[in-house]
Amino acid sequence: MEKKTTRVYELIGIGILGGYALFMLIYAYITKPDMKVAGMGSYTFPISAYAVMTALCVALLVRNLMMAAKAKKMEAALSVKEKEALPEEEKALFTFEKTDKRVWITIAMIIGYMLAWKLVGFSLATLVFIFFEAKILNKESKWLICAIVALGAVVVIYLLFVEVFSIALYDPLMSLLF
Amino acid sequence: MTLGSFSEILAWAGSVVKDIPTMAFMFIGTLMGLIFGSLPGLTATMGVALLIPLTYTMDSVTAIGMMLCCYVGGIAGGAIPAVLLNIPGTPDACVTTMDGYPMAQQGRGAKALGWAAFSSGLGTLFSWLVLIFGSTLLASVCIEFGSPEYCMLMLFGLSIITAVSGKSIMKGLVAALLGITISFIGIDPIWGNVRLTFGNMNLLGGINLMPALIGFYSIPQILNGCTGKTVKAEYRNITLRDFVPTLKELWREKFTIIRSSVIGTVIGAIPATGGGIAAYIAYDQTKKLSKDPDSFGKGNPKGIISAEAANNGVCGGAMIPLLTLGIPGDSVTAMMLGGLILHGLQPGPLLFQNSPDVVVGIFTTILIGTLFMVLLQMFGIRLFIRILSVPVNFLSAMLVVLSLVGSFALNNNFFDVIVAVVLGLVGFVMTKADFPMAPAVLGLVLGGKFETEFRRSLQVSRNSLSIFWTHPIALAFFIAAVVMIVLGVVMHMRSQKRAAAAEQSRFDQVFGQKND
C-alpha cells in the first residue's frame, strides 16, 4: 500500500493527466478534419491514445479511492496511542507529509523568473532570481555572498552562452556592456 | 572497400598521433563535448554544429577528428549530471539516472561515474572495431530497413515500458501515453494536417525533445532537492581507486558490456534511431537477464554499464552508414556529413578508395577521442564530484537558470522555456505521485516515429497488416517485442508478488500484534 502523501499526489496527478487526456480527446474529436483518406487518418492514433489514457486514468482513480478506503478502515481500527506507537513506515500510510513551503516558493519564483526574463531581459531577471532564490532556500546565507554568486553566475552564463555559443538571449542590459 | 596495406594504415594512423596540433584540437574537442554533454540543454549536435565554422581552415582529418571527439565526449558527458544530480545532460543519458543517482546517494558516486566513463569508452571501442572490420556487412543489412522494419523497431523500443515502469505498470503506461500524445502535436507527417496545436504557431513543429526532457527530469529534481534533503553523500579524499573499476570487476561485467555495446552499435548503424533507444533496449535486456532484477533502479552498476556502453556504442555505429553509404544516421552525423563535404570529401564507397588516408585518420581519431574522454573523466573526477559540495541553495538556483537557458538555446525560442516549465510542474506532481518519468521520455522519443512508420507501412501495403510479417526483419522485431512485453509483465508480476508478500508479513507483525 502506498503512503498517504503519495496517494494524495496520485489523485492530483490523475486529475491533471486524466483531465489533459479527456480534454485533448474532445478537442481532437472536434477539430478532426472531415475528409476521407486512403489508409489511416491524421487523428486515428491521437484519438485512440487519448481514449486509452483516459481509461487508464479512470482505472487508476478507482484503485486510488479503493486504497484510500482501505487505509481509512485500517486507521479507524487503531487508537491514537497505537497510531503513535507505529513504526515510521507504517505511520506514513495514514499521515500526510506536507511539502516544504520553500518548494512552493521556488515554483512561484521559477514562474516569476520566466516572466521577468521576457519583460526585463535575461541578466536582470537572472540576477534577481539567483539572489533571492539562494536567500530563500537558506536564510543563513549572507546577503553579500548571495549577491556575489548571483553576479558571478550571470556574467559566466552570459559570456558562455551569448559570447561563446552565440545564443541570442534577450538582454538589453548586458548588450550595453559587451 | 580496401584501405591499403597494413604498413600504410599504420603510417597514416601514426601521422595523426604524431601531429601535436591535431592531438591538441582533438583534446579540445573532447573537452568541449564533455562540457556540452554535462550541461542540460546543450547537446553533442550543438557542439558539432558550433565546431563546423571553427574548423574551416583545418585539414580534413583534424577537422573531422575534432568533431568526432566532441561527439564521443558529448554522449559520454551526459552521464555526469545524470549520476550526480539525477538530471540527464543529454537525452541519451536518461537511463543512466535510474541507477547512477541512487549509487551517488549511497555514497558511490565516484564508482558510478567510473563505470559510466569506462562503459562509455568500451562501448565506443567496440563500435570502433565494428566500424573498421564489419562496416560493409552491417551497412548492407541496415540499408534494407524500410517503414515496416522501422515501425517494428520502434514497437520493440516501446515494449521496454514495462521494464522502466517501476512499481506500477499502469502508471508507467499513463506516463508513456503522456509522452506519446505529446509527440503527436504538430503537423501530421503523412497528410500534412495541423494537429492539436490550438492555432499556436509555435506548436506547428511539435514539442521539442530537449525542453520536454528538461521539464520531465531537471525541474522536478531541482524542486525535490532544493530543500537540501536529498544530498547526503560525503565526498572527500576521492582517489582514482574509487573511480576506476578493477580488472576483476570489468571481467565480471564482460557480458553486460559486450551485449550493450552490440546493441548500441547495431542501433547506431540503423539511420534515424539514436543513443536513447539503444540505452533503453540495453538496460531492458540486462535487467531481464539479471539474477536480481529487483535491484535495478536502486543503484545496480549494471544499469549504468548497459546504458552507457549502448549509448556510446552508437557513436561508431552511426559512422557506419555515413562513411560507407553517405547516409547520416542522426543529427550529429548529419552535421558530420556537412563537415566532410565542406572539406571536399564525399562519404560513400568511393571515400575508402579515393581517400584511404582520411578514412584511417577518422578511425584513429575516434580511438583517440575515446581515450581522451576516459582520461579527462578520470582526472576530472575530483572537479565533477565537487558539484555535490556546492551549497544546495546556490546549486538549485543555478540549475534552474541553466535548465531554462538550455531549453531556450536549442531554437532561440522562448516558447521552449514555457514548455520546459509547464512540463516541469507536471513532472513534479508525477514524481510526487510515483509516476515513472522514463516511460514518458521513451514515449516522446518513439511515439511519433512509430505512428509515422506504421501509417507509411499501411500506405505501402494498401492497408494490409501482412506487410509486418512478410518482411523478415520486421517480423523478428515484432516477435522480440511480444516476447519482451510478456517477459516484462511476468517479471513485474513476480516482483509485485514478492513485494506484496513482504508488505503483508510486515503488516501482520505491526497490526497483527494489536489483534492478538
mmCIF file with all atom_site columns, C-alpha atoms in Angstrom, chain A residues 1-2 6 9-10 12-13 16-17 20 23-24 27-28 33 35 37-43 45-46 49-50 52-53 56-57 59-60 63 74 77-78 82 86-87 89-90 93-94 99-100 102-104 106-107 110-111 113-114 117-118 122 126 129-130 133-134 137-138 141 145-146 149 153 157 160-161 165 167-169, chain B residues 32 35-36 39 42 46 50 167-168 170-171 173-174 177-178 180-182 184-185 188 191-199 219 222-223 226-227 229 392-394 396-398 400-402 404-406 408-409 412 414 417-418 421 425-426 428-430 432-435 450-451 454-455 458-459 463 503 506-507 510-511 514:
data_model
loop_
_atom_site.group_PDB
_atom_site.id
_atom_site.type_symbol
_atom_site.label_atom_id
_atom_site.label_alt_id
_atom_site.label_comp_id
_atom_site.label_asym_id
_atom_site.label_entity_id
_atom_site.label_seq_id
_atom_site.pdbx_PDB_ins_code
_atom_site.Cartn_x
_atom_site.Cartn_y
_atom_site.Cartn_z
_atom_site.occupancy
_atom_site.B_iso_or_equiv
_atom_site.pdbx_formal_charge
_atom_site.auth_seq_id
_atom_site.auth_comp_id
_atom_site.auth_asym_id
_atom_site.auth_atom_id
_atom_site.pdbx_PDB_model_num
ATOM 1   C CA . MET A 1 1   ? 0.000   0.000  0.000   1.00 0.00 ? 1   MET A CA 1
ATOM 2   C CA . GLU A 1 2   ? 1.226   3.481  -0.838  1.00 0.00 ? 2   GLU A CA 1
ATOM 3   C CA . THR A 1 6   ? 1.819   9.531  -2.481  1.00 0.00 ? 6   THR A CA 1
ATOM 4   C CA . TYR A 1 9   ? -0.390  13.435 -5.050  1.00 0.00 ? 9   TYR A CA 1
ATOM 5   C CA . GLU A 1 10  ? -1.514  10.458 -7.141  1.00 0.00 ? 10  GLU A CA 1
ATOM 6   C CA . ILE A 1 12  ? -3.803  15.242 -8.143  1.00 0.00 ? 12  ILE A CA 1
ATOM 7   C CA . GLY A 1 13  ? -1.641  13.610 -10.841 1.00 0.00 ? 13  GLY A CA 1
ATOM 8   C CA . ILE A 1 16  ? -4.078  16.530 -14.270 1.00 0.00 ? 16  ILE A CA 1
ATOM 9   C CA . LEU A 1 17  ? -3.231  13.659 -16.628 1.00 0.00 ? 17  LEU A CA 1
ATOM 10  C CA . TYR A 1 20  ? -5.499  16.524 -20.090 1.00 0.00 ? 20  TYR A CA 1
ATOM 11  C CA . PHE A 1 23  ? -9.789  17.477 -22.833 1.00 0.00 ? 23  PHE A CA 1
ATOM 12  C CA . MET A 1 24  ? -7.488  16.582 -25.718 1.00 0.00 ? 24  MET A CA 1
ATOM 13  C CA . TYR A 1 27  ? -10.559 18.677 -28.762 1.00 0.00 ? 27  TYR A CA 1
ATOM 14  C CA . ALA A 1 28  ? -9.158  16.108 -31.208 1.00 0.00 ? 28  ALA A CA 1
ATOM 15  C CA . PRO A 1 33  ? -10.888 17.170 -40.409 1.00 0.00 ? 33  PRO A CA 1
ATOM 16  C CA . MET A 1 35  ? -12.049 14.084 -45.101 1.00 0.00 ? 35  MET A CA 1
ATOM 17  C CA . VAL A 1 37  ? -8.434  9.295  -46.966 1.00 0.00 ? 37  VAL A CA 1
ATOM 18  C CA . ALA A 1 38  ? -6.954  6.028  -48.075 1.00 0.00 ? 38  ALA A CA 1
ATOM 19  C CA . GLY A 1 39  ? -5.410  4.388  -45.028 1.00 0.00 ? 39  GLY A CA 1
ATOM 20  C CA . MET A 1 40  ? -5.275  5.800  -41.547 1.00 0.00 ? 40  MET A CA 1
ATOM 21  C CA . GLY A 1 41  ? -6.410  9.349  -40.943 1.00 0.00 ? 41  GLY A CA 1
ATOM 22  C CA . SER A 1 42  ? -4.398  12.005 -39.136 1.00 0.00 ? 42  SER A CA 1
ATOM 23  C CA . TYR A 1 43  ? -6.385  11.679 -35.922 1.00 0.00 ? 43  TYR A CA 1
ATOM 24  C CA . PHE A 1 45  ? -3.649  7.482  -33.449 1.00 0.00 ? 45  PHE A CA 1
ATOM 25  C CA . PRO A 1 46  ? -4.116  10.578 -31.262 1.00 0.00 ? 46  PRO A CA 1
ATOM 26  C CA . ALA A 1 49  ? -4.111  7.174  -27.458 1.00 0.00 ? 49  ALA A CA 1
ATOM 27  C CA . TYR A 1 50  ? -6.140  9.819  -25.594 1.00 0.00 ? 50  TYR A CA 1
ATOM 28  C CA . VAL A 1 52  ? -6.696  4.694  -23.692 1.00 0.00 ? 52  VAL A CA 1
ATOM 29  C CA . MET A 1 53  ? -5.025  7.282  -21.470 1.00 0.00 ? 53  MET A CA 1
ATOM 30  C CA . LEU A 1 56  ? -6.219  4.134  -17.624 1.00 0.00 ? 56  LEU A CA 1
ATOM 31  C CA . CYS A 1 57  ? -6.608  7.278  -15.531 1.00 0.00 ? 57  CYS A CA 1
ATOM 32  C CA . ALA A 1 59  ? -8.764  2.785  -13.573 1.00 0.00 ? 59  ALA A CA 1
ATOM 33  C CA . LEU A 1 60  ? -6.023  4.453  -11.510 1.00 0.00 ? 60  LEU A CA 1
ATOM 34  C CA . ARG A 1 63  ? -7.630  1.965  -7.477  1.00 0.00 ? 63  ARG A CA 1
ATOM 35  C CA . MET A 1 74  ? -7.132  0.327  8.925   1.00 0.00 ? 74  MET A CA 1
ATOM 36  C CA . ALA A 1 77  ? -9.197  0.291  13.856  1.00 0.00 ? 77  ALA A CA 1
ATOM 37  C CA . LEU A 1 78  ? -6.257  1.922  15.651  1.00 0.00 ? 78  LEU A CA 1
ATOM 38  C CA . GLU A 1 82  ? -1.447  2.749  18.923  1.00 0.00 ? 82  GLU A CA 1
ATOM 39  C CA . LEU A 1 86  ? 3.609   2.600  14.894  1.00 0.00 ? 86  LEU A CA 1
ATOM 40  C CA . PRO A 1 87  ? 6.981   2.481  13.078  1.00 0.00 ? 87  PRO A CA 1
ATOM 41  C CA . GLU A 1 89  ? 6.962   3.375  7.588   1.00 0.00 ? 89  GLU A CA 1
ATOM 42  C CA . GLU A 1 90  ? 3.503   2.353  8.758   1.00 0.00 ? 90  GLU A CA 1
ATOM 43  C CA . LEU A 1 93  ? 0.298   5.196  5.484   1.00 0.00 ? 93  LEU A CA 1
ATOM 44  C CA . PHE A 1 94  ? -2.020  7.448  7.482   1.00 0.00 ? 94  PHE A CA 1
ATOM 45  C CA . THR A 1 99  ? 5.726   19.711 1.232   1.00 0.00 ? 99  THR A CA 1
ATOM 46  C CA . ASP A 1 100 ? 8.252   22.260 2.466   1.00 0.00 ? 100 ASP A CA 1
ATOM 47  C CA . ARG A 1 102 ? 10.271  26.642 0.116   1.00 0.00 ? 102 ARG A CA 1
ATOM 48  C CA . VAL A 1 103 ? 9.347   24.245 -2.713  1.00 0.00 ? 103 VAL A CA 1
ATOM 49  C CA . TRP A 1 104 ? 6.135   26.175 -3.407  1.00 0.00 ? 104 TRP A CA 1
ATOM 50  C CA . THR A 1 106 ? 10.601  28.068 -5.684  1.00 0.00 ? 106 THR A CA 1
ATOM 51  C CA . ILE A 1 107 ? 7.801   27.141 -8.086  1.00 0.00 ? 107 ILE A CA 1
ATOM 52  C CA . ILE A 1 110 ? 10.544  29.945 -11.434 1.00 0.00 ? 110 ILE A CA 1
ATOM 53  C CA . ILE A 1 111 ? 7.316   31.200 -13.000 1.00 0.00 ? 111 ILE A CA 1
ATOM 54  C CA . TYR A 1 113 ? 11.700  34.386 -13.364 1.00 0.00 ? 113 TYR A CA 1
ATOM 55  C CA . MET A 1 114 ? 10.345  33.126 -16.676 1.00 0.00 ? 114 MET A CA 1
ATOM 56  C CA . TRP A 1 117 ? 13.153  37.196 -18.407 1.00 0.00 ? 117 TRP A CA 1
ATOM 57  C CA . LYS A 1 118 ? 10.687  38.139 -21.127 1.00 0.00 ? 118 LYS A CA 1
ATOM 58  C CA . PHE A 1 122 ? 17.941  37.755 -19.053 1.00 0.00 ? 122 PHE A CA 1
ATOM 59  C CA . THR A 1 126 ? 18.656  36.038 -13.503 1.00 0.00 ? 126 THR A CA 1
ATOM 60  C CA . PHE A 1 129 ? 16.267  35.224 -9.276  1.00 0.00 ? 129 PHE A CA 1
ATOM 61  C CA . ILE A 1 130 ? 19.558  33.685 -8.093  1.00 0.00 ? 130 ILE A CA 1
ATOM 62  C CA . GLU A 1 133 ? 16.226  32.058 -4.521  1.00 0.00 ? 133 GLU A CA 1
ATOM 63  C CA . ALA A 1 134 ? 19.535  31.370 -2.755  1.00 0.00 ? 134 ALA A CA 1
ATOM 64  C CA . LEU A 1 137 ? 16.339  28.380 0.295   1.00 0.00 ? 137 LEU A CA 1
ATOM 65  C CA . ASN A 1 138 ? 18.870  29.069 3.009   1.00 0.00 ? 138 ASN A CA 1
ATOM 66  C CA . SER A 1 141 ? 23.321  32.581 3.588   1.00 0.00 ? 141 SER A CA 1
ATOM 67  C CA . ILE A 1 145 ? 27.714  36.033 -0.692  1.00 0.00 ? 145 ILE A CA 1
ATOM 68  C CA . CYS A 1 146 ? 24.327  35.670 -2.423  1.00 0.00 ? 146 CYS A CA 1
ATOM 69  C CA . VAL A 1 149 ? 27.313  34.400 -6.512  1.00 0.00 ? 149 VAL A CA 1
ATOM 70  C CA . ALA A 1 153 ? 26.716  33.365 -12.304 1.00 0.00 ? 153 ALA A CA 1
ATOM 71  C CA . ILE A 1 157 ? 26.406  32.243 -18.080 1.00 0.00 ? 157 ILE A CA 1
ATOM 72  C CA . LEU A 1 160 ? 29.415  31.299 -22.121 1.00 0.00 ? 160 LEU A CA 1
ATOM 73  C CA . PHE A 1 161 ? 26.063  31.232 -23.852 1.00 0.00 ? 161 PHE A CA 1
ATOM 74  C CA . PHE A 1 165 ? 27.911  29.831 -28.086 1.00 0.00 ? 165 PHE A CA 1
ATOM 75  C CA . ILE A 1 167 ? 22.844  32.212 -28.365 1.00 0.00 ? 167 ILE A CA 1
ATOM 76  C CA . ALA A 1 168 ? 20.650  35.284 -28.774 1.00 0.00 ? 168 ALA A CA 1
ATOM 77  C CA . LEU A 1 169 ? 19.286  35.801 -25.247 1.00 0.00 ? 169 LEU A CA 1
ATOM 78  C CA . MET B 2 32  ? 34.091  20.684 -25.319 1.00 0.00 ? 32  MET B CA 1
ATOM 79  C CA . ILE B 2 35  ? 31.107  20.228 -21.203 1.00 0.00 ? 35  ILE B CA 1
ATOM 80  C CA . PHE B 2 36  ? 28.262  20.288 -23.721 1.00 0.00 ? 36  PHE B CA 1
ATOM 81  C CA . LEU B 2 39  ? 25.135  20.903 -19.336 1.00 0.00 ? 39  LEU B CA 1
ATOM 82  C CA . LEU B 2 42  ? 23.368  21.631 -24.698 1.00 0.00 ? 42  LEU B CA 1
ATOM 83  C CA . MET B 2 46  ? 25.052  21.679 -30.941 1.00 0.00 ? 46  MET B CA 1
ATOM 84  C CA . LEU B 2 50  ? 29.490  25.105 -33.445 1.00 0.00 ? 50  LEU B CA 1
ATOM 85  C CA . LYS B 2 167 ? 6.274   -0.246 -9.111  1.00 0.00 ? 167 LYS B CA 1
ATOM 86  C CA . SER B 2 168 ? 3.185   0.150  -11.304 1.00 0.00 ? 168 SER B CA 1
ATOM 87  C CA . MET B 2 170 ? -0.428  1.194  -15.145 1.00 0.00 ? 170 MET B CA 1
ATOM 88  C CA . LYS B 2 171 ? 1.340   4.358  -14.039 1.00 0.00 ? 171 LYS B CA 1
ATOM 89  C CA . LEU B 2 173 ? 1.614   3.242  -19.291 1.00 0.00 ? 173 LEU B CA 1
ATOM 90  C CA . VAL B 2 174 ? -0.050  6.547  -18.399 1.00 0.00 ? 174 VAL B CA 1
ATOM 91  C CA . LEU B 2 177 ? 0.965   7.764  -23.181 1.00 0.00 ? 177 LEU B CA 1
ATOM 92  C CA . LEU B 2 178 ? 1.637   11.301 -21.990 1.00 0.00 ? 178 LEU B CA 1
ATOM 93  C CA . ILE B 2 180 ? 3.343   9.545  -26.942 1.00 0.00 ? 180 ILE B CA 1
ATOM 94  C CA . THR B 2 181 ? 0.448   12.006 -27.131 1.00 0.00 ? 181 THR B CA 1
ATOM 95  C CA . ILE B 2 182 ? 2.808   14.975 -26.801 1.00 0.00 ? 182 ILE B CA 1
ATOM 96  C CA . PHE B 2 184 ? 1.541   13.767 -31.894 1.00 0.00 ? 184 PHE B CA 1
ATOM 97  C CA . ILE B 2 185 ? 1.311   17.547 -31.586 1.00 0.00 ? 185 ILE B CA 1
ATOM 98  C CA . ASP B 2 188 ? 0.812   15.223 -39.346 1.00 0.00 ? 188 ASP B CA 1
ATOM 99  C CA . TRP B 2 191 ? -1.150  14.013 -44.686 1.00 0.00 ? 191 TRP B CA 1
ATOM 100 C CA . GLY B 2 192 ? 0.221   17.362 -43.580 1.00 0.00 ? 192 GLY B CA 1
ATOM 101 C CA . ASN B 2 193 ? -2.796  18.247 -41.428 1.00 0.00 ? 193 ASN B CA 1
ATOM 102 C CA . VAL B 2 194 ? -2.171  20.518 -38.483 1.00 0.00 ? 194 VAL B CA 1
ATOM 103 C CA . ARG B 2 195 ? -2.981  18.552 -35.334 1.00 0.00 ? 195 ARG B CA 1
ATOM 104 C CA . LEU B 2 196 ? -3.697  19.572 -31.743 1.00 0.00 ? 196 LEU B CA 1
ATOM 105 C CA . THR B 2 197 ? -1.956  22.968 -31.938 1.00 0.00 ? 197 THR B CA 1
ATOM 106 C CA . PHE B 2 198 ? -4.782  25.265 -30.748 1.00 0.00 ? 198 PHE B CA 1
ATOM 107 C CA . GLY B 2 199 ? -3.772  27.557 -33.585 1.00 0.00 ? 199 GLY B CA 1
ATOM 108 C CA . ILE B 2 219 ? 12.768  20.798 -12.836 1.00 0.00 ? 219 ILE B CA 1
ATOM 109 C CA . ILE B 2 222 ? 15.501  20.682 -8.605  1.00 0.00 ? 222 ILE B CA 1
ATOM 110 C CA . LEU B 2 223 ? 12.205  21.100 -6.761  1.00 0.00 ? 223 LEU B CA 1
ATOM 111 C CA . CYS B 2 226 ? 16.085  22.335 -3.298  1.00 0.00 ? 226 CYS B CA 1
ATOM 112 C CA . THR B 2 227 ? 15.443  21.965 0.421   1.00 0.00 ? 227 THR B CA 1
ATOM 113 C CA . LYS B 2 229 ? 17.150  16.821 1.848   1.00 0.00 ? 229 LYS B CA 1
ATOM 114 C CA . VAL B 2 392 ? 22.129  23.345 -2.303  1.00 0.00 ? 392 VAL B CA 1
ATOM 115 C CA . ASN B 2 393 ? 20.578  26.823 -2.366  1.00 0.00 ? 393 ASN B CA 1
ATOM 116 C CA . PHE B 2 394 ? 23.125  28.116 -4.899  1.00 0.00 ? 394 PHE B CA 1
ATOM 117 C CA . SER B 2 396 ? 19.363  24.787 -7.209  1.00 0.00 ? 396 SER B CA 1
ATOM 118 C CA . ALA B 2 397 ? 19.171  28.431 -8.309  1.00 0.00 ? 397 ALA B CA 1
ATOM 119 C CA . MET B 2 398 ? 21.893  27.954 -10.911 1.00 0.00 ? 398 MET B CA 1
ATOM 120 C CA . VAL B 2 400 ? 17.075  26.443 -12.765 1.00 0.00 ? 400 VAL B CA 1
ATOM 121 C CA . VAL B 2 401 ? 18.848  29.124 -14.795 1.00 0.00 ? 401 VAL B CA 1
ATOM 122 C CA . LEU B 2 402 ? 20.934  26.593 -16.752 1.00 0.00 ? 402 LEU B CA 1
ATOM 123 C CA . LEU B 2 404 ? 15.817  27.335 -18.771 1.00 0.00 ? 404 LEU B CA 1
ATOM 124 C CA . VAL B 2 405 ? 18.708  28.765 -20.804 1.00 0.00 ? 405 VAL B CA 1
ATOM 125 C CA . GLY B 2 406 ? 19.348  25.251 -22.145 1.00 0.00 ? 406 GLY B CA 1
ATOM 126 C CA . PHE B 2 408 ? 15.927  28.360 -24.930 1.00 0.00 ? 408 PHE B CA 1
ATOM 127 C CA . ALA B 2 409 ? 19.287  27.658 -26.570 1.00 0.00 ? 409 ALA B CA 1
ATOM 128 C CA . ASN B 2 412 ? 16.410  30.510 -29.626 1.00 0.00 ? 412 ASN B CA 1
ATOM 129 C CA . PHE B 2 414 ? 11.106  31.453 -25.647 1.00 0.00 ? 414 PHE B CA 1
ATOM 130 C CA . VAL B 2 417 ? 11.180  27.759 -21.937 1.00 0.00 ? 417 VAL B CA 1
ATOM 131 C CA . ILE B 2 418 ? 7.427   27.799 -21.295 1.00 0.00 ? 418 ILE B CA 1
ATOM 132 C CA . VAL B 2 421 ? 8.391   24.988 -17.055 1.00 0.00 ? 421 VAL B CA 1
ATOM 133 C CA . LEU B 2 425 ? 5.472   21.308 -12.951 1.00 0.00 ? 425 LEU B CA 1
ATOM 134 C CA . VAL B 2 426 ? 3.529   18.334 -14.337 1.00 0.00 ? 426 VAL B CA 1
ATOM 135 C CA . PHE B 2 428 ? 6.961   17.425 -10.249 1.00 0.00 ? 428 PHE B CA 1
ATOM 136 C CA . VAL B 2 429 ? 3.447   16.250 -9.408  1.00 0.00 ? 429 VAL B CA 1
ATOM 137 C CA . MET B 2 430 ? 4.121   12.998 -11.265 1.00 0.00 ? 430 MET B CA 1
ATOM 138 C CA . LYS B 2 432 ? 5.486   13.018 -6.038  1.00 0.00 ? 432 LYS B CA 1
ATOM 139 C CA . ALA B 2 433 ? 2.765   10.582 -7.120  1.00 0.00 ? 433 ALA B CA 1
ATOM 140 C CA . ASP B 2 434 ? 5.324   7.891  -8.011  1.00 0.00 ? 434 ASP B CA 1
ATOM 141 C CA . PHE B 2 435 ? 4.715   8.075  -11.772 1.00 0.00 ? 435 PHE B CA 1
ATOM 142 C CA . PHE B 2 450 ? 6.061   4.599  -34.515 1.00 0.00 ? 450 PHE B CA 1
ATOM 143 C CA . GLU B 2 451 ? 2.896   6.276  -35.759 1.00 0.00 ? 451 GLU B CA 1
ATOM 144 C CA . PHE B 2 454 ? 3.057   2.355  -39.079 1.00 0.00 ? 454 PHE B CA 1
ATOM 145 C CA . ARG B 2 455 ? 0.885   4.535  -41.288 1.00 0.00 ? 455 ARG B CA 1
ATOM 146 C CA . LEU B 2 458 ? -0.050  0.604  -44.337 1.00 0.00 ? 458 LEU B CA 1
ATOM 147 C CA . GLN B 2 459 ? 0.052   3.017  -47.248 1.00 0.00 ? 459 GLN B CA 1
ATOM 148 C CA . ASN B 2 463 ? -3.903  -1.191 -45.650 1.00 0.00 ? 463 ASN B CA 1
ATOM 149 C CA . GLU B 2 503 ? 4.399   -5.997 2.956   1.00 0.00 ? 503 GLU B CA 1
ATOM 150 C CA . ARG B 2 506 ? 5.278   -6.575 7.879   1.00 0.00 ? 506 ARG B CA 1
ATOM 151 C CA . PHE B 2 507 ? 1.632   -5.606 8.325   1.00 0.00 ? 507 PHE B CA 1
ATOM 152 C CA . VAL B 2 510 ? 2.783   -4.476 13.155  1.00 0.00 ? 510 VAL B CA 1
ATOM 153 C CA . PHE B 2 511 ? -1.009  -4.647 13.045  1.00 0.00 ? 511 PHE B CA 1
ATOM 154 C CA . LYS B 2 514 ? -2.704  -5.377 18.091  1.00 0.00 ? 514 LYS B CA 1
#
